[in-house]
mmCIF file of C-alpha atoms in Angstrom:
data_model
loop_
_atom_site.group_PDB
_atom_site.id
_atom_site.type_symbol
_atom_site.label_atom_id
_atom_site.label_comp_id
_atom_site.label_asym_id
_atom_site.label_seq_id
_atom_site.Cartn_x
_atom_site.Cartn_y
_atom_site.Cartn_z
ATOM 1 C CA MET A 17 -5.398 -84.238 12.444
ATOM 2 C CA ILE A 18 -3.966 -80.770 11.841
ATOM 3 C CA GLU A 19 -5.905 -77.561 11.148
ATOM 4 C CA VAL A 20 -4.822 -75.187 8.365
ATOM 5 C CA SER A 21 -5.601 -71.695 9.616
ATOM 6 C CA LEU A 22 -5.599 -68.494 7.568
ATOM 7 C CA PRO A 23 -6.779 -65.011 8.622
ATOM 8 C CA ASN A 24 -10.245 -63.846 7.466
ATOM 9 C CA VAL A 25 -10.855 -67.185 5.752
ATOM 10 C CA LYS A 26 -13.412 -69.936 5.986
ATOM 11 C CA PHE A 27 -13.645 -73.087 3.885
ATOM 12 C CA GLU A 28 -16.448 -74.914 2.085
ATOM 13 C CA GLU A 29 -16.591 -78.444 0.702
ATOM 14 C CA LYS A 30 -17.064 -78.781 -3.058
ATOM 15 C CA GLU A 31 -17.240 -81.947 -5.151
ATOM 16 C CA GLU A 32 -13.669 -81.967 -6.418
ATOM 17 C CA SER A 33 -12.257 -78.900 -4.713
ATOM 18 C CA VAL A 34 -11.846 -77.028 -1.472
ATOM 19 C CA ARG A 35 -13.414 -73.573 -1.649
ATOM 20 C CA LEU A 36 -11.703 -70.806 0.289
ATOM 21 C CA ILE A 37 -13.915 -67.813 1.110
ATOM 22 C CA TRP A 38 -11.894 -64.708 1.874
ATOM 23 C CA ARG A 39 -13.401 -61.788 3.766
ATOM 24 C CA GLU A 40 -16.931 -62.882 2.848
ATOM 25 C CA THR A 41 -16.937 -61.425 -0.670
ATOM 26 C CA LEU A 42 -14.271 -63.360 -2.607
ATOM 27 C CA TYR A 43 -13.543 -67.038 -3.138
ATOM 28 C CA ALA A 44 -11.009 -69.372 -4.698
ATOM 29 C CA ASP A 45 -11.436 -73.048 -5.579
ATOM 30 C CA PHE A 46 -8.382 -75.239 -4.938
ATOM 31 C CA ASP A 47 -8.382 -78.585 -6.706
ATOM 32 C CA ARG A 48 -8.346 -81.255 -4.007
ATOM 33 C CA LYS A 49 -6.147 -83.660 -6.000
ATOM 34 C CA GLU A 50 -3.647 -80.886 -6.740
ATOM 35 C CA LEU A 51 -3.385 -80.066 -3.022
ATOM 36 C CA GLN A 52 -2.765 -83.742 -2.292
ATOM 37 C CA ARG A 53 -0.147 -83.889 -5.078
ATOM 38 C CA ILE A 54 1.879 -80.990 -3.681
ATOM 39 C CA LEU A 55 1.845 -82.637 -0.246
ATOM 40 C CA MET A 56 2.949 -85.931 -1.779
ATOM 41 C CA ARG A 57 5.852 -84.228 -3.569
ATOM 42 C CA LYS A 58 6.984 -82.438 -0.424
ATOM 43 C CA TYR A 59 6.281 -84.956 2.343
ATOM 44 C CA ARG A 60 5.665 -88.274 0.576
ATOM 45 C CA VAL A 61 2.239 -88.514 2.199
ATOM 46 C CA LYS A 62 -1.240 -88.265 0.685
ATOM 47 C CA PRO A 63 -3.565 -87.245 3.524
ATOM 48 C CA GLU A 64 -7.280 -86.577 3.337
ATOM 49 C CA LEU A 65 -8.412 -82.934 3.335
ATOM 50 C CA ILE A 66 -11.455 -82.473 5.531
ATOM 51 C CA VAL A 67 -13.692 -79.380 5.666
ATOM 52 C CA ARG A 68 -15.734 -79.099 8.833
ATOM 53 C CA ASP A 69 -17.607 -76.060 10.234
ATOM 54 C CA GLY A 70 -15.795 -73.688 7.870
ATOM 55 C CA ARG A 71 -12.355 -75.028 8.879
ATOM 56 C CA LEU A 72 -9.832 -77.057 6.887
ATOM 57 C CA PHE A 73 -8.093 -80.069 8.425
ATOM 58 C CA VAL A 74 -5.341 -82.351 7.116
ATOM 59 C CA ASP A 75 -5.664 -85.955 8.268
ATOM 60 C CA THR A 76 -2.026 -86.369 9.356
ATOM 61 C CA ASP A 77 0.258 -85.437 12.239
ATOM 62 C CA TYR A 78 3.251 -84.737 10.012
ATOM 63 C CA PRO A 79 5.019 -81.675 11.522
ATOM 64 C CA GLY A 80 5.003 -78.465 9.466
ATOM 65 C CA ILE A 81 2.530 -79.682 6.880
ATOM 66 C CA GLU A 82 -0.154 -77.138 7.822
ATOM 67 C CA LYS A 83 2.289 -74.209 7.481
ATOM 68 C CA TYR A 84 3.458 -75.447 4.088
ATOM 69 C CA LEU A 85 -0.117 -75.829 2.841
ATOM 70 C CA ALA A 86 -1.096 -72.398 4.161
ATOM 71 C CA ILE A 87 1.817 -70.776 2.326
ATOM 72 C CA TYR A 88 0.918 -72.616 -0.878
ATOM 73 C CA ILE A 89 -2.700 -71.414 -0.642
ATOM 74 C CA GLN A 90 -1.655 -67.815 0.029
ATOM 75 C CA ASN A 91 0.811 -67.823 -2.882
ATOM 76 C CA ASN A 92 -1.801 -69.128 -5.321
ATOM 77 C CA LEU A 93 -4.838 -67.258 -4.025
ATOM 78 C CA GLY A 94 -4.464 -64.235 -6.313
ATOM 79 C CA ALA A 95 -4.562 -66.293 -9.516
ATOM 80 C CA LEU A 96 -7.760 -68.080 -8.472
ATOM 81 C CA LEU A 97 -9.784 -65.247 -6.923
ATOM 82 C CA ARG A 98 -13.386 -64.850 -8.036
ATOM 83 C CA SER A 99 -16.305 -62.746 -6.819
ATOM 84 C CA ARG A 100 -18.930 -64.565 -4.766
ATOM 85 C CA TYR A 101 -21.567 -62.259 -6.223
ATOM 86 C CA THR A 102 -20.728 -61.983 -9.917
ATOM 87 C CA ASN A 103 -18.787 -65.276 -10.191
ATOM 88 C CA ARG A 104 -16.304 -63.438 -12.394
ATOM 89 C CA LYS A 105 -12.528 -63.644 -12.177
ATOM 90 C CA VAL A 106 -11.067 -60.955 -9.910
ATOM 91 C CA LEU A 107 -7.768 -59.155 -10.550
ATOM 92 C CA TYR A 108 -6.103 -58.023 -7.317
ATOM 93 C CA ILE A 109 -4.396 -54.626 -7.692
ATOM 94 C CA HIS A 110 -1.600 -53.960 -5.181
ATOM 95 C CA GLU A 111 1.627 -51.987 -4.946
ATOM 96 C CA GLY A 112 3.617 -54.749 -6.608
ATOM 97 C CA THR A 113 1.487 -54.492 -9.759
ATOM 98 C CA ASP A 114 2.519 -50.835 -10.196
ATOM 99 C CA VAL A 115 -0.885 -50.059 -11.732
ATOM 100 C CA PRO A 116 -1.873 -46.364 -11.459
ATOM 101 C CA LEU A 117 -5.109 -45.636 -9.605
ATOM 102 C CA LEU A 118 -5.989 -42.516 -11.572
ATOM 103 C CA GLY A 119 -7.390 -42.536 -15.097
ATOM 104 C CA TYR A 120 -9.906 -45.393 -15.155
ATOM 105 C CA ASN A 121 -13.587 -45.478 -14.243
ATOM 106 C CA ALA A 122 -13.950 -48.946 -12.715
ATOM 107 C CA PHE A 123 -11.459 -48.721 -9.842
ATOM 108 C CA GLY A 124 -9.157 -46.271 -8.095
ATOM 109 C CA LEU A 125 -9.878 -42.591 -7.503
ATOM 110 C CA ILE A 126 -11.852 -40.027 -9.492
ATOM 111 C CA ASP A 127 -11.610 -36.234 -9.178
ATOM 112 C CA ARG A 128 -14.385 -34.220 -10.811
ATOM 113 C CA GLY A 129 -13.110 -30.788 -9.874
ATOM 114 C CA THR A 130 -14.684 -30.518 -6.412
ATOM 115 C CA ASN A 131 -13.777 -31.367 -2.822
ATOM 116 C CA LEU A 132 -15.451 -34.782 -3.277
ATOM 117 C CA ILE A 133 -13.187 -37.678 -4.249
ATOM 118 C CA GLN A 134 -14.762 -40.904 -5.479
ATOM 119 C CA VAL A 135 -13.041 -43.915 -3.938
ATOM 120 C CA ARG A 136 -13.509 -47.164 -5.870
ATOM 121 C CA GLY A 137 -11.919 -50.188 -4.256
ATOM 122 C CA ILE A 138 -13.857 -52.820 -6.183
ATOM 123 C CA SER A 139 -15.979 -53.416 -9.255
ATOM 124 C CA GLY A 140 -18.962 -55.743 -9.477
ATOM 125 C CA CYS A 141 -22.462 -55.889 -8.033
ATOM 126 C CA ASN A 142 -24.718 -58.456 -6.386
ATOM 127 C CA LEU A 143 -27.821 -57.072 -8.125
ATOM 128 C CA SER A 144 -28.719 -56.727 -11.803
ATOM 129 C CA CYS A 145 -30.946 -53.652 -11.859
ATOM 130 C CA VAL A 146 -32.926 -53.479 -15.090
ATOM 131 C CA PHE A 147 -31.825 -49.869 -15.688
ATOM 132 C CA CYS A 148 -28.145 -50.257 -14.683
ATOM 133 C CA SER A 149 -26.057 -47.696 -16.552
ATOM 134 C CA VAL A 150 -23.009 -49.997 -16.762
ATOM 135 C CA ASP A 151 -24.701 -53.412 -17.251
ATOM 136 C CA GLU A 152 -23.431 -54.647 -13.890
ATOM 137 C CA GLY A 153 -24.318 -57.632 -11.751
ATOM 138 C CA PRO A 154 -24.358 -61.417 -12.020
ATOM 139 C CA TYR A 155 -26.416 -61.301 -15.236
ATOM 140 C CA SER A 156 -24.187 -58.834 -17.068
ATOM 141 C CA ARG A 157 -23.736 -59.519 -20.781
ATOM 142 C CA THR A 158 -20.701 -57.278 -21.249
ATOM 143 C CA ARG A 159 -18.547 -57.266 -18.084
ATOM 144 C CA LYS A 160 -16.047 -60.122 -18.169
ATOM 145 C CA LEU A 161 -13.976 -59.573 -14.997
ATOM 146 C CA ASP A 162 -13.726 -57.585 -11.765
ATOM 147 C CA TYR A 163 -11.003 -55.755 -9.845
ATOM 148 C CA VAL A 164 -10.116 -55.398 -6.161
ATOM 149 C CA VAL A 165 -7.612 -52.805 -4.965
ATOM 150 C CA ASP A 166 -5.488 -53.535 -1.907
ATOM 151 C CA ILE A 167 -6.400 -51.119 0.876
ATOM 152 C CA ASP A 168 -2.839 -49.986 1.608
ATOM 153 C CA TYR A 169 -2.281 -49.240 -2.064
ATOM 154 C CA LEU A 170 -5.604 -47.420 -2.327
ATOM 155 C CA MET A 171 -4.784 -45.248 0.689
ATOM 156 C CA LYS A 172 -1.302 -44.517 -0.663
ATOM 157 C CA TRP A 173 -2.864 -43.048 -3.783
ATOM 158 C CA PHE A 174 -5.573 -41.300 -1.764
ATOM 159 C CA ASP A 175 -2.841 -39.600 0.282
ATOM 160 C CA GLU A 176 -1.339 -38.191 -2.899
ATOM 161 C CA VAL A 177 -4.696 -37.013 -4.242
ATOM 162 C CA ALA A 178 -5.650 -35.466 -0.891
ATOM 163 C CA ARG A 179 -2.342 -33.609 -0.778
ATOM 164 C CA MET A 180 -3.204 -32.001 -4.131
ATOM 165 C CA LYS A 181 -6.872 -31.333 -3.314
ATOM 166 C CA GLY A 182 -6.475 -29.870 0.181
ATOM 167 C CA LYS A 183 -8.489 -30.180 3.374
ATOM 168 C CA GLY A 184 -12.256 -30.477 3.876
ATOM 169 C CA LEU A 185 -12.624 -33.416 1.490
ATOM 170 C CA GLU A 186 -15.564 -35.783 1.196
ATOM 171 C CA ALA A 187 -14.441 -39.337 0.463
ATOM 172 C CA HIS A 188 -17.313 -41.024 -1.365
ATOM 173 C CA LEU A 189 -17.182 -44.815 -1.620
ATOM 174 C CA ASP A 190 -18.910 -45.820 -4.831
ATOM 175 C CA GLY A 191 -18.146 -47.737 -7.999
ATOM 176 C CA GLN A 192 -19.471 -49.601 -10.984
ATOM 177 C CA GLY A 193 -21.563 -51.747 -8.689
ATOM 178 C CA GLU A 194 -21.855 -52.238 -4.922
ATOM 179 C CA PRO A 195 -19.087 -50.802 -2.683
ATOM 180 C CA LEU A 196 -19.951 -53.189 0.169
ATOM 181 C CA LEU A 197 -18.473 -56.017 -1.914
ATOM 182 C CA TYR A 198 -15.091 -54.499 -1.043
ATOM 183 C CA PRO A 199 -13.365 -56.946 1.322
ATOM 184 C CA PHE A 200 -11.732 -54.117 3.330
ATOM 185 C CA ARG A 201 -14.865 -51.958 3.612
ATOM 186 C CA VAL A 202 -14.681 -51.270 7.372
ATOM 187 C CA GLU A 203 -10.897 -50.830 7.354
ATOM 188 C CA LEU A 204 -11.200 -48.363 4.466
ATOM 189 C CA VAL A 205 -13.679 -46.213 6.395
ATOM 190 C CA GLN A 206 -11.366 -46.327 9.422
ATOM 191 C CA ALA A 207 -8.359 -45.285 7.357
ATOM 192 C CA LEU A 208 -10.252 -42.406 5.726
ATOM 193 C CA ARG A 209 -11.609 -41.268 9.094
ATOM 194 C CA GLY A 210 -8.056 -40.918 10.344
ATOM 195 C CA HIS A 211 -6.954 -38.874 7.326
ATOM 196 C CA PRO A 212 -6.382 -35.199 8.220
ATOM 197 C CA ASN A 213 -7.822 -33.916 4.926
ATOM 198 C CA VAL A 214 -11.109 -35.856 5.137
ATOM 199 C CA SER A 215 -14.150 -34.236 6.743
ATOM 200 C CA VAL A 216 -16.962 -36.455 5.438
ATOM 201 C CA ILE A 217 -17.115 -40.141 4.494
ATOM 202 C CA SER A 218 -20.113 -41.244 2.447
ATOM 203 C CA MET A 219 -21.075 -44.381 0.584
ATOM 204 C CA GLN A 220 -23.412 -45.430 -2.186
ATOM 205 C CA SER A 221 -25.097 -48.774 -1.473
ATOM 206 C CA ASN A 222 -28.081 -50.936 -2.359
ATOM 207 C CA GLY A 223 -28.187 -52.027 1.288
ATOM 208 C CA THR A 224 -28.655 -55.748 0.680
ATOM 209 C CA LEU A 225 -25.314 -56.755 2.231
ATOM 210 C CA LEU A 226 -25.824 -54.721 5.388
ATOM 211 C CA THR A 227 -26.341 -56.506 8.686
ATOM 212 C CA ASP A 228 -26.828 -55.145 12.195
ATOM 213 C CA LYS A 229 -23.207 -56.084 12.952
ATOM 214 C CA LEU A 230 -21.837 -54.418 9.810
ATOM 215 C CA VAL A 231 -23.869 -51.275 10.453
ATOM 216 C CA GLU A 232 -22.338 -51.071 13.938
ATOM 217 C CA GLU A 233 -18.835 -51.585 12.541
ATOM 218 C CA LEU A 234 -19.295 -48.907 9.879
ATOM 219 C CA ALA A 235 -20.679 -46.467 12.454
ATOM 220 C CA GLU A 236 -17.756 -47.099 14.811
ATOM 221 C CA ALA A 237 -15.328 -46.742 11.911
ATOM 222 C CA GLY A 238 -16.719 -43.270 11.183
ATOM 223 C CA LEU A 239 -19.065 -43.532 8.205
ATOM 224 C CA ASP A 240 -21.175 -40.358 7.963
ATOM 225 C CA ARG A 241 -23.796 -41.055 5.279
ATOM 226 C CA VAL A 242 -25.180 -43.787 3.046
ATOM 227 C CA ASN A 243 -26.906 -42.899 -0.217
ATOM 228 C CA LEU A 244 -29.288 -45.854 -0.257
ATOM 229 C CA SER A 245 -30.533 -47.156 -3.603
ATOM 230 C CA ILE A 246 -34.150 -48.186 -3.024
ATOM 231 C CA HIS A 247 -36.288 -47.974 -6.162
ATOM 232 C CA SER A 248 -39.652 -49.286 -5.018
ATOM 233 C CA LEU A 249 -41.490 -49.897 -1.754
ATOM 234 C CA ASP A 250 -43.543 -52.650 -3.342
ATOM 235 C CA PRO A 251 -41.746 -56.004 -2.812
ATOM 236 C CA GLU A 252 -42.613 -57.498 -6.205
ATOM 237 C CA LYS A 253 -41.895 -54.340 -8.161
ATOM 238 C CA ALA A 254 -38.613 -53.974 -6.277
ATOM 239 C CA LYS A 255 -37.581 -57.499 -7.299
ATOM 240 C CA MET A 256 -38.321 -56.641 -10.918
ATOM 241 C CA LEU A 257 -36.378 -53.374 -10.836
ATOM 242 C CA MET A 258 -33.425 -54.886 -8.971
ATOM 243 C CA GLY A 259 -33.303 -57.837 -11.374
ATOM 244 C CA ARG A 260 -33.265 -60.429 -8.585
ATOM 245 C CA LYS A 261 -36.081 -62.713 -7.445
ATOM 246 C CA ASP A 262 -34.374 -63.067 -4.067
ATOM 247 C CA TYR A 263 -34.212 -59.298 -3.418
ATOM 248 C CA ASP A 264 -35.390 -58.764 0.168
ATOM 249 C CA LEU A 265 -36.977 -55.319 0.375
ATOM 250 C CA GLU A 266 -37.976 -55.720 4.010
ATOM 251 C CA HIS A 267 -34.369 -56.366 4.993
ATOM 252 C CA VAL A 268 -33.159 -53.260 3.158
ATOM 253 C CA LEU A 269 -35.841 -51.102 4.815
ATOM 254 C CA ASP A 270 -34.829 -52.506 8.206
ATOM 255 C CA MET A 271 -31.197 -51.688 7.462
ATOM 256 C CA ALA A 272 -32.116 -48.139 6.467
ATOM 257 C CA GLU A 273 -33.613 -47.662 9.927
ATOM 258 C CA ALA A 274 -30.638 -49.401 11.554
ATOM 259 C CA LEU A 275 -28.252 -46.975 9.827
ATOM 260 C CA VAL A 276 -30.137 -43.958 11.176
ATOM 261 C CA ASN A 277 -30.293 -45.463 14.663
ATOM 262 C CA ALA A 278 -26.530 -46.038 14.548
ATOM 263 C CA GLY A 279 -25.920 -42.357 13.772
ATOM 264 C CA ILE A 280 -25.243 -42.773 10.055
ATOM 265 C CA ASP A 281 -27.304 -40.370 7.982
ATOM 266 C CA VAL A 282 -29.375 -41.841 5.155
ATOM 267 C CA LEU A 283 -30.271 -40.319 1.806
ATOM 268 C CA LEU A 284 -32.793 -42.384 -0.151
ATOM 269 C CA ALA A 285 -31.788 -42.397 -3.820
ATOM 270 C CA PRO A 286 -34.528 -43.890 -6.024
ATOM 271 C CA VAL A 287 -34.126 -43.913 -9.789
ATOM 272 C CA ILE A 288 -37.479 -42.691 -11.104
ATOM 273 C CA ILE A 289 -38.801 -44.428 -14.204
ATOM 274 C CA PHE A 290 -41.974 -42.610 -15.165
ATOM 275 C CA GLY A 291 -44.887 -44.932 -15.607
ATOM 276 C CA VAL A 292 -43.232 -47.502 -13.327
ATOM 277 C CA ASN A 293 -42.398 -46.043 -9.903
ATOM 278 C CA ASP A 294 -43.068 -42.295 -10.064
ATOM 279 C CA ASP A 295 -46.368 -42.944 -8.271
ATOM 280 C CA GLU A 296 -44.361 -44.030 -5.209
ATOM 281 C CA ALA A 297 -42.665 -40.674 -4.672
ATOM 282 C CA GLU A 298 -44.858 -39.660 -1.739
ATOM 283 C CA ALA A 299 -44.400 -43.090 -0.157
ATOM 284 C CA PHE A 300 -40.613 -42.621 -0.368
ATOM 285 C CA ILE A 301 -40.951 -39.256 1.345
ATOM 286 C CA GLU A 302 -43.162 -40.746 4.049
ATOM 287 C CA PHE A 303 -40.658 -43.545 4.686
ATOM 288 C CA ALA A 304 -37.747 -41.083 4.863
ATOM 289 C CA ARG A 305 -39.624 -39.065 7.477
ATOM 290 C CA LYS A 306 -40.579 -42.191 9.403
ATOM 291 C CA ILE A 307 -36.989 -43.385 9.883
ATOM 292 C CA GLY A 308 -35.508 -39.920 10.426
ATOM 293 C CA ALA A 309 -33.419 -39.781 7.267
ATOM 294 C CA GLY A 310 -31.713 -36.554 6.255
ATOM 295 C CA LYS A 311 -30.484 -35.195 9.573
ATOM 296 C CA ARG A 312 -27.368 -33.504 8.156
ATOM 297 C CA TRP A 313 -27.977 -33.769 4.436
ATOM 298 C CA PRO A 314 -31.088 -34.021 2.234
ATOM 299 C CA ALA A 315 -33.260 -37.050 2.959
ATOM 300 C CA LEU A 316 -34.000 -37.865 -0.680
ATOM 301 C CA GLY A 317 -32.143 -37.739 -3.954
ATOM 302 C CA PHE A 318 -34.626 -38.659 -6.685
ATOM 303 C CA GLN A 319 -32.778 -39.508 -9.914
ATOM 304 C CA ASN A 320 -34.190 -39.267 -13.408
ATOM 305 C CA TYR A 321 -33.721 -42.438 -15.484
ATOM 306 C CA VAL A 322 -31.269 -41.869 -18.345
ATOM 307 C CA PRO A 323 -30.386 -44.521 -20.975
ATOM 308 C CA TYR A 324 -26.688 -45.278 -21.526
ATOM 309 C CA LYS A 325 -24.896 -46.803 -24.493
ATOM 310 C CA PHE A 326 -23.441 -49.727 -22.531
ATOM 311 C CA GLY A 327 -26.205 -49.918 -19.927
ATOM 312 C CA ARG A 328 -29.380 -51.956 -19.637
ATOM 313 C CA ASN A 329 -32.170 -49.876 -21.089
ATOM 314 C CA PRO A 330 -35.514 -51.609 -20.487
ATOM 315 C CA VAL A 331 -38.365 -51.124 -22.934
ATOM 316 C CA ILE A 332 -40.652 -50.218 -20.018
ATOM 317 C CA ALA A 333 -38.546 -47.135 -19.307
ATOM 318 C CA LYS A 334 -39.972 -43.827 -20.456
ATOM 319 C CA VAL A 335 -37.329 -41.143 -20.950
ATOM 320 C CA VAL A 336 -38.459 -37.814 -19.502
ATOM 321 C CA PRO A 337 -36.615 -34.543 -20.300
ATOM 322 C CA PHE A 338 -34.911 -32.989 -17.301
ATOM 323 C CA ASN A 339 -36.994 -29.808 -17.415
ATOM 324 C CA GLU A 340 -40.107 -31.974 -16.925
ATOM 325 C CA PHE A 341 -38.361 -33.976 -14.196
ATOM 326 C CA TYR A 342 -37.452 -30.806 -12.270
ATOM 327 C CA ALA A 343 -41.006 -29.484 -12.659
ATOM 328 C CA TRP A 344 -42.222 -32.789 -11.195
ATOM 329 C CA LEU A 345 -39.836 -32.353 -8.247
ATOM 330 C CA ARG A 346 -40.983 -28.786 -7.618
ATOM 331 C CA ALA A 347 -44.611 -29.888 -7.575
ATOM 332 C CA LEU A 348 -43.658 -32.669 -5.155
ATOM 333 C CA GLU A 349 -41.950 -30.160 -2.856
ATOM 334 C CA GLU A 350 -45.076 -27.994 -2.827
ATOM 335 C CA LYS A 351 -47.420 -30.912 -2.183
ATOM 336 C CA THR A 352 -45.420 -32.665 0.547
ATOM 337 C CA GLY A 353 -43.387 -29.876 2.113
ATOM 338 C CA MET A 354 -40.267 -32.043 1.758
ATOM 339 C CA ARG A 355 -37.343 -29.819 0.777
ATOM 340 C CA PRO A 356 -34.954 -29.862 -0.919
ATOM 341 C CA LEU A 357 -35.824 -32.345 -3.650
ATOM 342 C CA ILE A 358 -33.963 -30.435 -6.345
ATOM 343 C CA LEU A 359 -30.461 -30.996 -5.048
ATOM 344 C CA LYS A 360 -27.459 -28.756 -5.511
ATOM 345 C CA PRO A 361 -23.785 -29.239 -4.615
ATOM 346 C CA ALA A 362 -24.151 -26.736 -1.757
ATOM 347 C CA HIS A 363 -26.597 -29.067 -0.011
ATOM 348 C CA PHE A 364 -23.665 -31.462 0.479
ATOM 349 C CA GLY A 365 -20.982 -28.892 1.228
ATOM 350 C CA MET A 366 -19.480 -29.481 -2.207
ATOM 351 C CA GLU A 367 -17.349 -26.729 -3.650
ATOM 352 C CA LYS A 368 -15.250 -26.361 -6.748
ATOM 353 C CA ARG A 369 -11.595 -27.238 -6.388
ATOM 354 C CA GLU A 370 -8.816 -27.170 -8.935
ATOM 355 C CA PHE A 371 -8.623 -30.377 -10.962
ATOM 356 C CA ILE A 372 -5.670 -32.695 -10.659
ATOM 357 C CA PRO A 373 -3.668 -31.665 -13.750
ATOM 358 C CA LEU A 374 -4.429 -33.708 -16.855
ATOM 359 C CA ALA A 375 -1.664 -36.039 -17.966
ATOM 360 C CA PHE A 376 -2.733 -36.045 -21.636
ATOM 361 C CA LYS A 377 -4.430 -33.824 -24.181
ATOM 362 C CA PRO A 378 -7.193 -34.992 -26.558
ATOM 363 C CA GLY A 379 -5.678 -36.065 -29.854
ATOM 364 C CA GLU A 380 -2.228 -36.638 -28.367
ATOM 365 C CA VAL A 381 -0.451 -39.891 -29.253
ATOM 366 C CA VAL A 382 1.464 -41.514 -26.379
ATOM 367 C CA ARG A 383 3.562 -44.628 -25.961
ATOM 368 C CA ALA A 384 1.943 -46.838 -23.326
ATOM 369 C CA GLU A 385 2.447 -50.235 -21.709
ATOM 370 C CA VAL A 386 -0.538 -52.601 -21.566
ATOM 371 C CA VAL A 387 -0.850 -53.689 -17.925
ATOM 372 C CA LEU A 388 -4.315 -55.242 -17.475
ATOM 373 C CA PRO A 389 -7.232 -56.602 -19.444
ATOM 374 C CA GLY A 390 -10.270 -54.350 -19.464
ATOM 375 C CA ARG A 391 -13.781 -55.238 -18.356
ATOM 376 C CA MET A 392 -15.208 -55.611 -21.846
ATOM 377 C CA GLU A 393 -14.206 -57.414 -25.034
ATOM 378 C CA GLY A 394 -11.690 -55.448 -27.061
ATOM 379 C CA GLU A 395 -10.701 -53.287 -24.086
ATOM 380 C CA MET A 396 -7.274 -53.212 -22.413
ATOM 381 C CA LEU A 397 -5.751 -50.940 -19.769
ATOM 382 C CA ALA A 398 -2.436 -49.274 -20.488
ATOM 383 C CA LYS A 399 -0.283 -46.978 -18.384
ATOM 384 C CA ALA A 400 1.735 -43.903 -19.288
ATOM 385 C CA ARG A 401 2.857 -40.903 -17.197
ATOM 386 C CA ASN A 402 1.611 -42.673 -14.064
ATOM 387 C CA ARG A 403 -1.975 -42.770 -15.311
ATOM 388 C CA LEU A 404 -4.228 -45.505 -16.679
ATOM 389 C CA ILE A 405 -5.753 -45.315 -20.146
ATOM 390 C CA GLU A 406 -8.702 -47.402 -21.277
ATOM 391 C CA VAL A 407 -7.717 -48.552 -24.760
ATOM 392 C CA ILE A 408 -10.738 -49.601 -26.807
ATOM 393 C CA ASN A 409 -11.032 -51.722 -29.953
ATOM 394 C CA THR A 410 -7.626 -53.309 -29.511
ATOM 395 C CA ASN A 411 -6.100 -56.767 -29.837
ATOM 396 C CA ALA A 412 -3.082 -55.854 -27.711
ATOM 397 C CA GLU A 413 -2.007 -58.111 -24.850
ATOM 398 C CA VAL A 414 -0.609 -57.486 -21.377
ATOM 399 C CA GLY A 415 3.066 -56.559 -21.695
ATOM 400 C CA ASP A 416 2.750 -55.014 -25.158
ATOM 401 C CA ARG A 417 3.976 -51.481 -25.765
ATOM 402 C CA ILE A 418 1.619 -49.623 -28.069
ATOM 403 C CA ASN A 419 0.931 -46.159 -29.435
ATOM 404 C CA VAL A 420 -2.349 -44.757 -28.130
ATOM 405 C CA ARG A 421 -4.273 -41.757 -29.407
ATOM 406 C CA ILE A 422 -6.117 -40.062 -26.539
ATOM 407 C CA VAL A 423 -9.759 -39.484 -27.482
ATOM 408 C CA ARG A 424 -11.257 -38.581 -24.084
ATOM 409 C CA THR A 425 -9.891 -36.844 -20.981
ATOM 410 C CA ARG A 426 -13.032 -35.708 -19.129
ATOM 411 C CA HIS A 427 -12.540 -35.632 -15.339
ATOM 412 C CA GLY A 428 -9.157 -37.266 -15.721
ATOM 413 C CA ILE A 429 -10.663 -40.493 -17.076
ATOM 414 C CA TYR A 430 -8.684 -41.377 -20.177
ATOM 415 C CA THR A 431 -9.874 -43.288 -23.212
ATOM 416 C CA GLY A 432 -7.743 -43.982 -26.236
ATOM 417 C CA THR A 433 -7.441 -46.040 -29.402
ATOM 418 C CA GLU A 434 -4.398 -47.921 -30.649
ATOM 419 C CA VAL A 435 -2.652 -46.350 -33.635
#
């Protein structure tokens, strides 16, 4: 009996396959018969594959067989990767893919003309919030795949962006979904903490994947703040808003306190849907005070619900104009003494910085190479001038060279149509 050992991997038994779980968030199913076939071709043996206590064993003593099988698994892992939380296929972006990490909204880096850089190592979410602006989560109707960016490749691009943006940067880990799905989450915080141009490391999170151990690791790695998405303090209402019957509010509240106790500042970030959870505002404030949130930055960041074209826009949601929302916040400040509730960039040390120069102009037609499928039907990702372009309403395939008319360049996120 020989054990097949791989770093950051555990195995699970499935009916006709062996499931490899990599770094807790990703998995790949290897057909058991196919694994036996490749061993038969190489060694002329057909051993049993046994999964026990998260470990994979081969029922043979044939020398070298475990190394051969491990190499085969590693070589085929990328093609089989899926998200444990969305169950969607995952595309692994690394240096060998030569895919730019500027220009697209779902992964990479985003510069919005300040000293804050959004760092997006992964797409996908473990929740399906009823108001999600990008229709994310396991119940998404529009998102057909996810992406993961290799940490070394992500940091290589971050180095280049940081060189252009200067010192005193805030690296904000966020994304179209939950950043804690990123398999290199702790290592990414560590790498950013060691970067000479980074002063603050923050993260957006729904908190469900936090554990006491992970909180400790993130604190030791150097995470400064978590913007925690909690939208109700009522367990049943929270389940409804988060779109999951198994949403554990008590666990998330415990983790909020654990973050503060570990020295990571917490900003509670509820999305307010008037007529649904606006009556909980004072309870949010009370909870923030109770756990000691907001030591370095504001304790609360109430957000006004806004419908989006490709988001989930529930019929229960009442849209309130922003002037009314800000009046509501001012009244809340007066009543509770909690300030600030109307947040400004200065509250976070944000300042305007020169944008990374745009690679394209609106209306310009460029020749581009299609390099990846997009997240939605009819969408592909193309590259030109070392930037990504989201090409919409196209039937192009990976490898095609097409002419693209640039229709959007806001914040260096490029959208185009094939011409």
